[in-house]
mmCIF file with all atom_site columns, C-alpha atoms in Angstrom:
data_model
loop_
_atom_site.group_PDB
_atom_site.id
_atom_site.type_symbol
_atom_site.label_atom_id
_atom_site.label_alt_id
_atom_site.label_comp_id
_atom_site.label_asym_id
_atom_site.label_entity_id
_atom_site.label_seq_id
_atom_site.pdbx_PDB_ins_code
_atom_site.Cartn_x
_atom_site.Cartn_y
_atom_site.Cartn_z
_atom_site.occupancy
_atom_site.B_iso_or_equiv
_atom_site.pdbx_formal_charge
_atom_site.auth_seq_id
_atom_site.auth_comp_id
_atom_site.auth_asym_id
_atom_site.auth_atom_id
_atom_site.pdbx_PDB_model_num
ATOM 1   C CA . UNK A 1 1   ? 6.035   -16.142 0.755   1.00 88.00 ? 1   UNK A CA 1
ATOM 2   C CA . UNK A 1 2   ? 3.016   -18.178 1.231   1.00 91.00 ? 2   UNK A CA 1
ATOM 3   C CA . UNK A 1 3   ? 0.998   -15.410 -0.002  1.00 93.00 ? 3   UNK A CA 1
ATOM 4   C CA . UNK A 1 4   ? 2.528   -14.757 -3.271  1.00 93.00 ? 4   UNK A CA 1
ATOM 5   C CA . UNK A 1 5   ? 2.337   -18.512 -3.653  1.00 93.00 ? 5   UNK A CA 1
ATOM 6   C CA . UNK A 1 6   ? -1.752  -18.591 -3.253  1.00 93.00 ? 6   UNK A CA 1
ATOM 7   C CA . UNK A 1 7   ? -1.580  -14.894 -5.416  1.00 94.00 ? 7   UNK A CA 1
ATOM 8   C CA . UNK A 1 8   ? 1.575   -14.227 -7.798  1.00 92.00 ? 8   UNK A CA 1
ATOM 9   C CA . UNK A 1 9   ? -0.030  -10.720 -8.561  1.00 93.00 ? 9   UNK A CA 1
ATOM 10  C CA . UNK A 1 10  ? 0.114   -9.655  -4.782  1.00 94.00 ? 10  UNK A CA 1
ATOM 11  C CA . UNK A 1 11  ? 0.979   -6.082  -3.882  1.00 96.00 ? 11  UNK A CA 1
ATOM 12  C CA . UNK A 1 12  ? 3.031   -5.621  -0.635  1.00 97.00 ? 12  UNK A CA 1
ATOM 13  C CA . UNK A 1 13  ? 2.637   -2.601  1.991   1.00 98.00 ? 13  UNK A CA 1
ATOM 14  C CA . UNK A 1 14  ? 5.872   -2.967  4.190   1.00 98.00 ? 14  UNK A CA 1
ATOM 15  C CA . UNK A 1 15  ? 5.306   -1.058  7.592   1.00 98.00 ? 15  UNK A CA 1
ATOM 16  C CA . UNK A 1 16  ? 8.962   -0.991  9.337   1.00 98.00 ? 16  UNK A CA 1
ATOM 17  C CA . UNK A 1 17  ? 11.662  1.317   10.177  1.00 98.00 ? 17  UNK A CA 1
ATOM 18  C CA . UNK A 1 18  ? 13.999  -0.999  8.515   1.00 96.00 ? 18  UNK A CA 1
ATOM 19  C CA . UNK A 1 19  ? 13.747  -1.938  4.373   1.00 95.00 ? 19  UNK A CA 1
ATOM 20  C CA . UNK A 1 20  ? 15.095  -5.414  5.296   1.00 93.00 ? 20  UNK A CA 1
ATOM 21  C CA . UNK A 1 21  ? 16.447  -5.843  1.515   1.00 93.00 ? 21  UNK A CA 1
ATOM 22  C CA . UNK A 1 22  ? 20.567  -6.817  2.567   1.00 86.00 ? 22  UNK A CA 1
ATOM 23  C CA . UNK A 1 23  ? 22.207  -9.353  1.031   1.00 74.00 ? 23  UNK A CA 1
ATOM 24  C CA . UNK A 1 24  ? 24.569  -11.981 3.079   1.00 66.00 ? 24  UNK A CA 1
ATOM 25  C CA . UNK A 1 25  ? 27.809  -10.039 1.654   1.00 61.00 ? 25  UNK A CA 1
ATOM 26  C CA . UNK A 1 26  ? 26.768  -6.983  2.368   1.00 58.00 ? 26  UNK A CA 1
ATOM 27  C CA . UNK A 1 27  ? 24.991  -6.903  5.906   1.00 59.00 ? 27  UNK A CA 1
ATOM 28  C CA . UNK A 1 28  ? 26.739  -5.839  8.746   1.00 61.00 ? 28  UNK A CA 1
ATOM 29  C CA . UNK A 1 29  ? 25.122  -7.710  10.795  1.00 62.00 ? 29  UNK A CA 1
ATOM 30  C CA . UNK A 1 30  ? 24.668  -11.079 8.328   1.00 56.00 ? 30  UNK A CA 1
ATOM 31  C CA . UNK A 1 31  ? 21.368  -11.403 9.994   1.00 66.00 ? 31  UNK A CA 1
ATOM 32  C CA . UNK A 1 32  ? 18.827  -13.154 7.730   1.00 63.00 ? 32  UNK A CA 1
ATOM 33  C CA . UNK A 1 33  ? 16.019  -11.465 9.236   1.00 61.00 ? 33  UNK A CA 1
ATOM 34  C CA . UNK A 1 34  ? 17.047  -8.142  7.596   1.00 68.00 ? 34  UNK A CA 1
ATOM 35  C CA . UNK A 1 35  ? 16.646  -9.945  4.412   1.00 81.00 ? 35  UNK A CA 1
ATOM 36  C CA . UNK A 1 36  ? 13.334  -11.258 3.510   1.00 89.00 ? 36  UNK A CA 1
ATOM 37  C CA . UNK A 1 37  ? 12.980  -8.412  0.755   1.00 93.00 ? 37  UNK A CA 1
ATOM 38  C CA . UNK A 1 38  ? 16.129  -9.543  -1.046  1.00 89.00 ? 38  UNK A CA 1
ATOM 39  C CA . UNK A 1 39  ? 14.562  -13.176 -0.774  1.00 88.00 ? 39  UNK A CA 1
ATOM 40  C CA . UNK A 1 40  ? 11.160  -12.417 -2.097  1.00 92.00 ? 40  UNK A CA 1
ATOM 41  C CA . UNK A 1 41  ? 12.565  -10.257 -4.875  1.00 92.00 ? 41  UNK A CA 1
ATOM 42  C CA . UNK A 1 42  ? 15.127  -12.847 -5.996  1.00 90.00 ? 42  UNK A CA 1
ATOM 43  C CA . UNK A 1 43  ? 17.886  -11.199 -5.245  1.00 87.00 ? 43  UNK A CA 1
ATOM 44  C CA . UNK A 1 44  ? 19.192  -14.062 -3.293  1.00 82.00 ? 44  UNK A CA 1
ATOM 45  C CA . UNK A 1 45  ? 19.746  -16.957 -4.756  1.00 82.00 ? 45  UNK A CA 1
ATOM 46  C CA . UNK A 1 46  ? 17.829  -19.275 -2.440  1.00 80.00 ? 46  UNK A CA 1
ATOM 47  C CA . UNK A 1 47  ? 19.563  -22.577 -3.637  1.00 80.00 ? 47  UNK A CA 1
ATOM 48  C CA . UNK A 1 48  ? 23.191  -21.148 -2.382  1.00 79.00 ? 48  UNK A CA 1
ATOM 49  C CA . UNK A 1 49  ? 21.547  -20.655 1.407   1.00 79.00 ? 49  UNK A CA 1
ATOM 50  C CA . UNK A 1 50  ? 21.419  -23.698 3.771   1.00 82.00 ? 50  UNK A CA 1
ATOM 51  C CA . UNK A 1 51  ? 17.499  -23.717 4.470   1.00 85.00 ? 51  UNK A CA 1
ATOM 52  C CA . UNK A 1 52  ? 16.098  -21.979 2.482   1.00 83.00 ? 52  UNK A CA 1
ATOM 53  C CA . UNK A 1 53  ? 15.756  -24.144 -1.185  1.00 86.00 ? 53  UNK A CA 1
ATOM 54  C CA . UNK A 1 54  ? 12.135  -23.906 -0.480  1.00 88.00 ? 54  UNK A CA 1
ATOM 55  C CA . UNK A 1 55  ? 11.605  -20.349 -1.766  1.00 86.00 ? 55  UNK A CA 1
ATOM 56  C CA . UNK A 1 56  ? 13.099  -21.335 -5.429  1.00 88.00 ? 56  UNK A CA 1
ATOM 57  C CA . UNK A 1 57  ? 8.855   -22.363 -5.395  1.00 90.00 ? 57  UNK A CA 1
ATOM 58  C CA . UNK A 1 58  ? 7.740   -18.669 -4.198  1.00 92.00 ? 58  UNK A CA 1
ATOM 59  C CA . UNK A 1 59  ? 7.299   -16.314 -7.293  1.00 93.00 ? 59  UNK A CA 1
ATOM 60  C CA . UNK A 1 60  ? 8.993   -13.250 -7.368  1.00 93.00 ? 60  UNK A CA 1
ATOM 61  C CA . UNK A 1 61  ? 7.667   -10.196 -5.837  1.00 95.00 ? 61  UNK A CA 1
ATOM 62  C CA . UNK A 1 62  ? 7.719   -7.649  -8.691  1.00 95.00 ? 62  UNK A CA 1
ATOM 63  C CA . UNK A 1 63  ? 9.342   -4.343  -6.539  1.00 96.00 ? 63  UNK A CA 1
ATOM 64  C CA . UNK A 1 64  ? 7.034   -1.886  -8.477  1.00 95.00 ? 64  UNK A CA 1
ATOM 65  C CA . UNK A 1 65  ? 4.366   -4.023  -6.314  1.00 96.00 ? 65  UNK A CA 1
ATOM 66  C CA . UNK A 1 66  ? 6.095   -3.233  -3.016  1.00 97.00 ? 66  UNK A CA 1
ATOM 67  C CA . UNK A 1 67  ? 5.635   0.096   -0.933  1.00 98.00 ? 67  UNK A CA 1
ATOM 68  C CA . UNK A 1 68  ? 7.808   0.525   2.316   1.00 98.00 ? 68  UNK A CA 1
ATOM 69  C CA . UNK A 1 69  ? 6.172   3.208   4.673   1.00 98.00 ? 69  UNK A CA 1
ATOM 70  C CA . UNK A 1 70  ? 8.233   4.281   7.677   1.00 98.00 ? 70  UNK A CA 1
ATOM 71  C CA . UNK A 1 71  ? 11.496  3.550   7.284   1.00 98.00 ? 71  UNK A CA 1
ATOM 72  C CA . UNK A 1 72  ? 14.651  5.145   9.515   1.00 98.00 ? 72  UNK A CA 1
ATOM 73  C CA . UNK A 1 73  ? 17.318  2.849   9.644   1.00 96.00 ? 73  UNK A CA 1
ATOM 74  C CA . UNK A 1 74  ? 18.861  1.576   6.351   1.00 94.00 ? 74  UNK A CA 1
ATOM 75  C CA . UNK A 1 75  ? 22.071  0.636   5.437   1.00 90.00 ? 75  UNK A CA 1
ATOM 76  C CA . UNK A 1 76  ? 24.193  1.633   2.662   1.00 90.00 ? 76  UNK A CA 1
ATOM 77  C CA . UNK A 1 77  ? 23.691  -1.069  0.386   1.00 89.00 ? 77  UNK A CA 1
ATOM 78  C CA . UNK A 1 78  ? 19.972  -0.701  0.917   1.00 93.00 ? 78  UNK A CA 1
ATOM 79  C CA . UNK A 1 79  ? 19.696  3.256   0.181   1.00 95.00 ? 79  UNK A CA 1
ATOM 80  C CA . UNK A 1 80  ? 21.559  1.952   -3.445  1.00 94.00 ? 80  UNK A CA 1
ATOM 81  C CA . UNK A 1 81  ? 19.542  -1.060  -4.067  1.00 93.00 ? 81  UNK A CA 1
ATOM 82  C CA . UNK A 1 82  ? 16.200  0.888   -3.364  1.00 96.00 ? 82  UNK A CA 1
ATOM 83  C CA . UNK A 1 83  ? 17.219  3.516   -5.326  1.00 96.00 ? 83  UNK A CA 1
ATOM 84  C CA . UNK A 1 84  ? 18.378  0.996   -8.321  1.00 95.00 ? 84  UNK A CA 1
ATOM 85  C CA . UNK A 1 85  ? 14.902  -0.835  -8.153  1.00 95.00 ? 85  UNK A CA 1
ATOM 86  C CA . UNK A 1 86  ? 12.765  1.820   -7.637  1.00 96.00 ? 86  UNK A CA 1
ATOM 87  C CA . UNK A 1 87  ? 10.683  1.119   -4.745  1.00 97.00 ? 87  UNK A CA 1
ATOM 88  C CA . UNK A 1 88  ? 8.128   3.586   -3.778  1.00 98.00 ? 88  UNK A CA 1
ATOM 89  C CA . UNK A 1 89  ? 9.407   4.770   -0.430  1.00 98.00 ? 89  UNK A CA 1
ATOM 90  C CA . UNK A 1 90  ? 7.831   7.072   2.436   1.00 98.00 ? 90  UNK A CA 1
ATOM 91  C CA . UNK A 1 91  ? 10.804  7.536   4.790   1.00 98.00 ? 91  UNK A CA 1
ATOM 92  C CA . UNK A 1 92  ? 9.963   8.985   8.315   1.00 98.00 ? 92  UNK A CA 1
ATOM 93  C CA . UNK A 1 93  ? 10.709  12.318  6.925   1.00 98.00 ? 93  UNK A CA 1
ATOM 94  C CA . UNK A 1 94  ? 8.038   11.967  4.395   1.00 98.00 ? 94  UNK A CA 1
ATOM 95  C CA . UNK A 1 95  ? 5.794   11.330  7.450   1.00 98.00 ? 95  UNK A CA 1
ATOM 96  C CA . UNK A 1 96  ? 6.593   14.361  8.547   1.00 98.00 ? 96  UNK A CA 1
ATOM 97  C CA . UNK A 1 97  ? 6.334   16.384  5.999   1.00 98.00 ? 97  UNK A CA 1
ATOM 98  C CA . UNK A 1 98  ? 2.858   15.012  4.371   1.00 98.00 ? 98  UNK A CA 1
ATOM 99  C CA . UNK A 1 99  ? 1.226   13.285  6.491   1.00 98.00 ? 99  UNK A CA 1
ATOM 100 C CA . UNK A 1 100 ? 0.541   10.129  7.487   1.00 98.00 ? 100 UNK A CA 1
ATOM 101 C CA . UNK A 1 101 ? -2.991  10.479  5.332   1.00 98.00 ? 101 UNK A CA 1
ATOM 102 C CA . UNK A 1 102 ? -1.236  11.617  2.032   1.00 98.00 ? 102 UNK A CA 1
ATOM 103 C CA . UNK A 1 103 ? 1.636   8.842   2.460   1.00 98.00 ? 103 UNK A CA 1
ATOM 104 C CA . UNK A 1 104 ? -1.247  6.071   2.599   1.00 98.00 ? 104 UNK A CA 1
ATOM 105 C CA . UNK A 1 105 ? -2.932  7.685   -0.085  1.00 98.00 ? 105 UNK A CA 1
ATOM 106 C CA . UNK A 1 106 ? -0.300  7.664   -2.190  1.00 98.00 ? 106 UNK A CA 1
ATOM 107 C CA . UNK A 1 107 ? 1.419   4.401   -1.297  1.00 98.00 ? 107 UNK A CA 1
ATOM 108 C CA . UNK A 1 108 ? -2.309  2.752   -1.985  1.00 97.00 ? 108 UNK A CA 1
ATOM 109 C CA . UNK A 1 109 ? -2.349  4.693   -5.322  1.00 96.00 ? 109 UNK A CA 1
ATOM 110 C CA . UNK A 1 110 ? 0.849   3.518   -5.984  1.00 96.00 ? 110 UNK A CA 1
ATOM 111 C CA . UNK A 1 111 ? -0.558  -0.314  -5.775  1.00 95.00 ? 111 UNK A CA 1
ATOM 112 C CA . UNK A 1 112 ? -3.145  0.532   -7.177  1.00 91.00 ? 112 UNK A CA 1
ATOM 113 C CA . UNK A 1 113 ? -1.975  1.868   -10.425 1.00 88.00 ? 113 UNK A CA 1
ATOM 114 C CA . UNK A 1 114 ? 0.216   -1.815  -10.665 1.00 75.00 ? 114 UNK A CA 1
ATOM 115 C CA . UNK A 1 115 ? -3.478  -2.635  -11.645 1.00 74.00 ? 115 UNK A CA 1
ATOM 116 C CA . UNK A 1 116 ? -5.686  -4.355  -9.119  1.00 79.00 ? 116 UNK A CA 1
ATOM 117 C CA . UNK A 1 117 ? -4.165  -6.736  -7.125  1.00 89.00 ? 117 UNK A CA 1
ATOM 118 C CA . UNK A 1 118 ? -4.959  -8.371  -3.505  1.00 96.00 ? 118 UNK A CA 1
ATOM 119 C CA . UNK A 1 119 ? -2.768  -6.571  -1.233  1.00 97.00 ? 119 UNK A CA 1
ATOM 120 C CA . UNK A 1 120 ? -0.530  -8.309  1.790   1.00 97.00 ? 120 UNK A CA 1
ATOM 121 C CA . UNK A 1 121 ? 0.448   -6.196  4.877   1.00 98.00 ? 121 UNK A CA 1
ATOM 122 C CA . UNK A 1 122 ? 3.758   -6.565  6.539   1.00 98.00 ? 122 UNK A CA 1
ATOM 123 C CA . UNK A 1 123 ? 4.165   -4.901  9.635   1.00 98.00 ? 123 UNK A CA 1
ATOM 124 C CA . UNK A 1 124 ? 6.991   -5.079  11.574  1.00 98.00 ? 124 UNK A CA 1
ATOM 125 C CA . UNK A 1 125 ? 6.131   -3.603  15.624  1.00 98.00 ? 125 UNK A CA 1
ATOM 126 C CA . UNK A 1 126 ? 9.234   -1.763  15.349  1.00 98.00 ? 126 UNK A CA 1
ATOM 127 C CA . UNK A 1 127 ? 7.700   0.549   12.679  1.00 98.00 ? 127 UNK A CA 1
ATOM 128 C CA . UNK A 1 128 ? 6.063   1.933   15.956  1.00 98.00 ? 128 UNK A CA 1
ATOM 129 C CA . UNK A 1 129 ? 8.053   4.775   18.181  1.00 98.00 ? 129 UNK A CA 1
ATOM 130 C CA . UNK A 1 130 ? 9.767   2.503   20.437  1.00 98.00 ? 130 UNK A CA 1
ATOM 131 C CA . UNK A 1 131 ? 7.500   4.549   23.195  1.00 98.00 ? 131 UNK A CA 1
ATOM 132 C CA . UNK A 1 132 ? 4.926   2.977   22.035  1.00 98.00 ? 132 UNK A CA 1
ATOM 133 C CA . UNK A 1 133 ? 6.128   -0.495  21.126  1.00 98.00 ? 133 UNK A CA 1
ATOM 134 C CA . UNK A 1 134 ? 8.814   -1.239  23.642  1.00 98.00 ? 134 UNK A CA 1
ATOM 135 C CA . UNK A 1 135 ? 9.187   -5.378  23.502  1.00 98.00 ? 135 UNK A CA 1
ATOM 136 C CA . UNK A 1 136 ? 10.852  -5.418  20.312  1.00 97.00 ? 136 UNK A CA 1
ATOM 137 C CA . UNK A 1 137 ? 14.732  -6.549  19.654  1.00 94.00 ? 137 UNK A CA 1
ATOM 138 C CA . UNK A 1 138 ? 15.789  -3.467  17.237  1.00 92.00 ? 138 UNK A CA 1
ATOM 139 C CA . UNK A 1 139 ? 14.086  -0.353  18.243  1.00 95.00 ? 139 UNK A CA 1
ATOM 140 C CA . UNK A 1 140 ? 14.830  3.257   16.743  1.00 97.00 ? 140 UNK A CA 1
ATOM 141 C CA . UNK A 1 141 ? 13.724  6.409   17.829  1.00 98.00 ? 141 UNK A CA 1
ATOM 142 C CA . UNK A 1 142 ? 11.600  8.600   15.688  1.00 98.00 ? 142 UNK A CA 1
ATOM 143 C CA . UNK A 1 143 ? 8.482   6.012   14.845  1.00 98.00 ? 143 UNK A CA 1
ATOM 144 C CA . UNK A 1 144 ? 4.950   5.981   13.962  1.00 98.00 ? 144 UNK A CA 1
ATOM 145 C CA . UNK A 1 145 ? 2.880   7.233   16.709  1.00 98.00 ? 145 UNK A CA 1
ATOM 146 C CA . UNK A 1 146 ? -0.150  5.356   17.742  1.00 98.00 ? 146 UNK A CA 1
ATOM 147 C CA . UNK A 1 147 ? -2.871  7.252   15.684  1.00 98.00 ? 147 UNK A CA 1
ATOM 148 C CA . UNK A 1 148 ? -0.176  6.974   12.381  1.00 98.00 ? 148 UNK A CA 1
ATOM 149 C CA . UNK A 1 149 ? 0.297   3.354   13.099  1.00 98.00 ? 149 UNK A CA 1
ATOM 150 C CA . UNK A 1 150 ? -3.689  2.902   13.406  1.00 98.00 ? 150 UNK A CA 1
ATOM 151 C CA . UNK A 1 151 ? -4.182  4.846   10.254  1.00 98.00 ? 151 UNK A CA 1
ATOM 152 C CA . UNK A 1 152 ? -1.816  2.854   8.261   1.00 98.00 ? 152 UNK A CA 1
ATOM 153 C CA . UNK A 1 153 ? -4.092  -0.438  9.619   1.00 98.00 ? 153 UNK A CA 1
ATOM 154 C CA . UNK A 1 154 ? -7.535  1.408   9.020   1.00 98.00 ? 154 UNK A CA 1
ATOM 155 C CA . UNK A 1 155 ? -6.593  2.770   5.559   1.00 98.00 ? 155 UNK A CA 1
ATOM 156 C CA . UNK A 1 156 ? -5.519  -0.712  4.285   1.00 98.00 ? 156 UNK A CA 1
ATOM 157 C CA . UNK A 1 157 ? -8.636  -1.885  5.464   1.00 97.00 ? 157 UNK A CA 1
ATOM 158 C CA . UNK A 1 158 ? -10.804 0.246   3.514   1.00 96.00 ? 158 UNK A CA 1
ATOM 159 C CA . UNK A 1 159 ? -9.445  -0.868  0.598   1.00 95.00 ? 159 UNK A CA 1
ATOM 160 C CA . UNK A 1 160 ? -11.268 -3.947  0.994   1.00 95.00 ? 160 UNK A CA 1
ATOM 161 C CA . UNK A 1 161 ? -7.898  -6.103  -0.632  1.00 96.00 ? 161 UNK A CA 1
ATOM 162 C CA . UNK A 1 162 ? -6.151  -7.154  2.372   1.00 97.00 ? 162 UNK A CA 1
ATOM 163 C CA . UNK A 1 163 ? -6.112  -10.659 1.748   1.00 97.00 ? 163 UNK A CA 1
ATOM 164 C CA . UNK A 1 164 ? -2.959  -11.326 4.560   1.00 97.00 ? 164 UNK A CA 1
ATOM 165 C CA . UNK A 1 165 ? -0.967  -9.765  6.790   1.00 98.00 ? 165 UNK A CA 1
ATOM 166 C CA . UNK A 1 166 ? 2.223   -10.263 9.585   1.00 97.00 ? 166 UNK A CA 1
ATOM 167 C CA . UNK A 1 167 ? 2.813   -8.773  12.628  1.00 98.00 ? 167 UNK A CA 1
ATOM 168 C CA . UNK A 1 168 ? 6.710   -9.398  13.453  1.00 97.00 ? 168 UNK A CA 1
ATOM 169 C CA . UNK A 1 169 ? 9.018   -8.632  16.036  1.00 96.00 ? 169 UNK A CA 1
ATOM 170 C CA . UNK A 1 170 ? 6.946   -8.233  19.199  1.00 97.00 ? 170 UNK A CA 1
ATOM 171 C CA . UNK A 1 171 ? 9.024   -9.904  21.623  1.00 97.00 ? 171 UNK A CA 1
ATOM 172 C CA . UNK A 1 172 ? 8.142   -9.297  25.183  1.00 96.00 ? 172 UNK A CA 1
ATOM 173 C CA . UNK A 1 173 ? 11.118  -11.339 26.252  1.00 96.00 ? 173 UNK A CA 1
ATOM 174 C CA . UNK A 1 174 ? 12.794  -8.127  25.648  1.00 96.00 ? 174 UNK A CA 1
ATOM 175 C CA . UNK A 1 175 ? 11.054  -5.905  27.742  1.00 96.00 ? 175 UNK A CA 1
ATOM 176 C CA . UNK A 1 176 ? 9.418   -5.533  31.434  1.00 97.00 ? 176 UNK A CA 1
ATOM 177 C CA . UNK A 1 177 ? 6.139   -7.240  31.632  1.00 97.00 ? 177 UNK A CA 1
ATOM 178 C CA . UNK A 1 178 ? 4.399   -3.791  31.187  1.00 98.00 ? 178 UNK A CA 1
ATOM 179 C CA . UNK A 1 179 ? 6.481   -2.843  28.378  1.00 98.00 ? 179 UNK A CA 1
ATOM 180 C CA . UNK A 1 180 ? 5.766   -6.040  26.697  1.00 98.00 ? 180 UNK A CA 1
ATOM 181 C CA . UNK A 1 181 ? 2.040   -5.939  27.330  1.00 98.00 ? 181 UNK A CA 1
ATOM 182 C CA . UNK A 1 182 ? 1.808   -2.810  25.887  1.00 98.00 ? 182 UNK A CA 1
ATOM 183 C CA . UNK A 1 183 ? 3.722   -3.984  22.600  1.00 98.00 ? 183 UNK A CA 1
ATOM 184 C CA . UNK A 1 184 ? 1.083   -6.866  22.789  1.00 98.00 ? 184 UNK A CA 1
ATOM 185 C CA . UNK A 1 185 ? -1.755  -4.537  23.057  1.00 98.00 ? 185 UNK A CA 1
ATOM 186 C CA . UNK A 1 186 ? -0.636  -2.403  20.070  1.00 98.00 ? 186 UNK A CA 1
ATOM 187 C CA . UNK A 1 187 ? 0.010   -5.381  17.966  1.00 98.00 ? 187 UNK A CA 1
ATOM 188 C CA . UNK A 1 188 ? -3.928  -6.536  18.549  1.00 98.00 ? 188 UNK A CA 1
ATOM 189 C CA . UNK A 1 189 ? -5.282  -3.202  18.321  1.00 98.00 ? 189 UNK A CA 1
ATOM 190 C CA . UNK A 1 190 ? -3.416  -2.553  14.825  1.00 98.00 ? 190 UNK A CA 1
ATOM 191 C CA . UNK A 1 191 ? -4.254  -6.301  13.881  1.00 98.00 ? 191 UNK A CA 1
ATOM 192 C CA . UNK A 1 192 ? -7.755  -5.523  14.542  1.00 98.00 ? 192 UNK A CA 1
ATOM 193 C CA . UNK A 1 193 ? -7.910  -1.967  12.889  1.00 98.00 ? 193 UNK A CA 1
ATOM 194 C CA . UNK A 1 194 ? -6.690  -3.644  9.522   1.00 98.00 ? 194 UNK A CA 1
ATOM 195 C CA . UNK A 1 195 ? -9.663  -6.118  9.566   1.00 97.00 ? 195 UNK A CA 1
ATOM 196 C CA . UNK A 1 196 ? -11.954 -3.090  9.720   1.00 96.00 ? 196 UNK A CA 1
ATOM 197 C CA . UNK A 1 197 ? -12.122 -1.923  13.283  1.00 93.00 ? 197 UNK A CA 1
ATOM 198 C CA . UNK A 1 198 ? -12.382 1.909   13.756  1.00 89.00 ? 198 UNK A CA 1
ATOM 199 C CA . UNK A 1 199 ? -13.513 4.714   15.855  1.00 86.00 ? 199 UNK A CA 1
ATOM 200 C CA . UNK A 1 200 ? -17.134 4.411   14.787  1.00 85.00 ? 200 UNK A CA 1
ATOM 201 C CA . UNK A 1 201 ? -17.051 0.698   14.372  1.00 80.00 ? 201 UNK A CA 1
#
């Protein structure tokens, strides 16, 4: 939110196996954090949720701006609202399939081709195999590996647009201590590779 405030023309690279796009009447689970989407997108209206009249200041993320990359669990009401918006969206399967290469190539040409815009990363830990990434509160199977998830970072980087990023959901209270120190370790080695750390670097 505070980076479409600073840059209204921001394009958004959402790393996580879930889209995170539910509405209050429709989520299972009525969980807010499986709704940011829906919030920056205006889906929501903010003024009819305690706490959250602040975002009626945010501008709205245009969804032809937003990529998700890894996604596995979604709920019915996602799959349609994706579908009805048009989001440019590289499932797990599409990992498999192409390659984690080709999907960042063509989820950066996607952006790209919204004209040039700064670009803000959102990843969420439990994008990540959960035998990888561990401490984190909604882990499915079936995730990015290491060198995918470090790809995803190093590609981004090479753009040269990054101009913010997130790294949610690491929560070693979840987790033994070695579980959550390797969450914590993955988190600052993917942190790092998207502010231009690499093999050779």
């Amino acid at each position: 939110a505070g980076a479409l405030r600073a840059r209204p023309n921001l394009g958004v690279l959402w790393v996580d196996a879930h889209a995170d796009i539910n509405a209050p009447e429709f989520s299972p689970s009525a969980n807010a954090h499986g709704m940011p989407v829906a919030f920056l997108t205006k889906l929501i209206d903010v003024d009819e949720i305690p706490g959250y009249k602040w975002m009626s200041k945010v501008p709205k993320l245009d969804p032809s701006k937003l990529v998700y990359v890894g996604l596995r669990d979604l709920d019915t009401f996602e799959k349609g609202l994706i579908k009805k918006l048009g989001i440019k969206t590289f499932t797990m399967q599409h990992v498999d399939k192409y390659g984690i290469g080709k999907i960042m190539e063509m989820s950066l040409d996607h952006l790209a081709s919204q004209g040039e815009c700064p670009l803000h990363m959102s990843f969420d830990i439990d994008g990540c195999d959960p035998s990888i990434a561990p401490a984190t509160g909604t882990k499915v199977p079936g995730g990015l590996n290491f060198r995918e998830s470090s790809y995803v970072c190093e590609a981004v980087a090479e753009t040269g647009l990054l101009v913010s990023m997130d790294m949610v959901e690491v929560n070693p209270l979840l987790a033994t201590r070695a579980e959550a120190d390797a969450t914590i370790d993955l988190g600052v080695d993917l942190i790092r590779s998207s502010l231009g750390q690499n093999i050779l670097s």
